[in-house]
Amino acid sequence: MALLSFTDGTRVDDPQEIRKTLSGIGVCLERWPIPDNPDLKALLALDRPVPEESERLLGFFESRFETLKATLGYQSRDLISLSPGLPGLDGLLGRFKDCHTHDDDEIRYVVEGAGIFGFVLPDKDQVELLVLPGDYINVPRGAEHWFRLTTDRHIKAIRYFTSREGWVPVYTGTPVHPFGEISRA
Ligand SMILES: [Fe+2]
């Protein structure tokens, strides 16, 4: 379950409270439970799944994708799998650690590991949201945000796209508040 951190050190794990805070910038957060299946569990445990394994993993969540296609017009999905040994990981993370926007929605469904989204609120205060397996998040186009990993640098998430072009970061130059280490423990 997600955890929201404020700049004054306050942390909130009540889903209603989190949704209320994030609704001001149009962010949608939902819980989609991960199916309890031994084959899926084995795939989720792979550090670096090959494309065939990623496709099998995505197959467990295909009904979600079909719903998103029908209701919101998403065209494609893939699996992003980040772990400490991944070549180019620092460069990849470096693209998203600063405040930016996109011309399209950024949609992620975390299926393993953890990630941290930061947001600039309408009053210019900032928050960070720890997302964990089962958290589905939609960051709307134009919402100022950033992304980083927790200290163990491990996440698998399904990305949903309407197009690939809208997903490049547009940097805003807003300094990011130093929130420090965040974990669910
Ligand atoms: Fe982004």
mmCIF file with all atom_site columns, N, CA and C and ligand atoms in Angstrom, residues 96 100 102 106 117 145 167, ligand 1:
data_model
loop_
_atom_site.group_PDB
_atom_site.id
_atom_site.type_symbol
_atom_site.label_atom_id
_atom_site.label_alt_id
_atom_site.label_comp_id
_atom_site.label_asym_id
_atom_site.label_entity_id
_atom_site.label_seq_id
_atom_site.pdbx_PDB_ins_code
_atom_site.Cartn_x
_atom_site.Cartn_y
_atom_site.Cartn_z
_atom_site.occupancy
_atom_site.B_iso_or_equiv
_atom_site.pdbx_formal_charge
_atom_site.auth_seq_id
_atom_site.auth_comp_id
_atom_site.auth_asym_id
_atom_site.auth_atom_id
_atom_site.pdbx_PDB_model_num
ATOM   1  N  N  . PHE A 1 96  ? 14.949 11.062 -14.983 1.00 0.00 ? 96  PHE A N  1
ATOM   2  C  CA . PHE A 1 96  ? 13.634 11.282 -14.363 1.00 0.00 ? 96  PHE A CA 1
ATOM   3  C  C  . PHE A 1 96  ? 13.695 11.803 -12.932 1.00 0.00 ? 96  PHE A C  1
ATOM   4  N  N  . HIS A 1 100 ? 9.796  17.315 -13.962 1.00 0.00 ? 100 HIS A N  1
ATOM   5  C  CA . HIS A 1 100 ? 9.466  17.328 -15.392 1.00 0.00 ? 100 HIS A CA 1
ATOM   6  C  C  . HIS A 1 100 ? 7.976  17.096 -15.591 1.00 0.00 ? 100 HIS A C  1
ATOM   7  N  N  . HIS A 1 102 ? 5.130  15.591 -18.874 1.00 0.00 ? 102 HIS A N  1
ATOM   8  C  CA . HIS A 1 102 ? 5.036  14.885 -20.158 1.00 0.00 ? 102 HIS A CA 1
ATOM   9  C  C  . HIS A 1 102 ? 3.828  15.433 -20.909 1.00 0.00 ? 102 HIS A C  1
ATOM   10 N  N  . GLU A 1 106 ? 1.404  9.500  -17.695 1.00 0.00 ? 106 GLU A N  1
ATOM   11 C  CA . GLU A 1 106 ? 2.403  8.485  -17.324 1.00 0.00 ? 106 GLU A CA 1
ATOM   12 C  C  . GLU A 1 106 ? 1.693  7.485  -16.428 1.00 0.00 ? 106 GLU A C  1
ATOM   13 N  N  . PHE A 1 117 ? 7.416  8.370  -6.574  1.00 0.00 ? 117 PHE A N  1
ATOM   14 C  CA . PHE A 1 117 ? 7.028  9.500  -7.413  1.00 0.00 ? 117 PHE A CA 1
ATOM   15 C  C  . PHE A 1 117 ? 6.985  10.750 -6.545  1.00 0.00 ? 117 PHE A C  1
ATOM   16 N  N  . HIS A 1 145 ? 6.351  16.435 -11.886 1.00 0.00 ? 145 HIS A N  1
ATOM   17 C  CA . HIS A 1 145 ? 6.691  15.287 -11.042 1.00 0.00 ? 145 HIS A CA 1
ATOM   18 C  C  . HIS A 1 145 ? 8.137  14.852 -11.282 1.00 0.00 ? 145 HIS A C  1
ATOM   19 N  N  . TRP A 1 167 ? 5.910  10.688 -24.123 1.00 0.00 ? 167 TRP A N  1
ATOM   20 C  CA . TRP A 1 167 ? 6.446  10.245 -22.853 1.00 0.00 ? 167 TRP A CA 1
ATOM   21 C  C  . TRP A 1 167 ? 7.851  10.778 -22.546 1.00 0.00 ? 167 TRP A C  1
HETATM 22 FE FE . FE  B 2 .   ? 7.796  11.190 -15.700 1.00 0.00 ? 1   FE  B FE 1
#
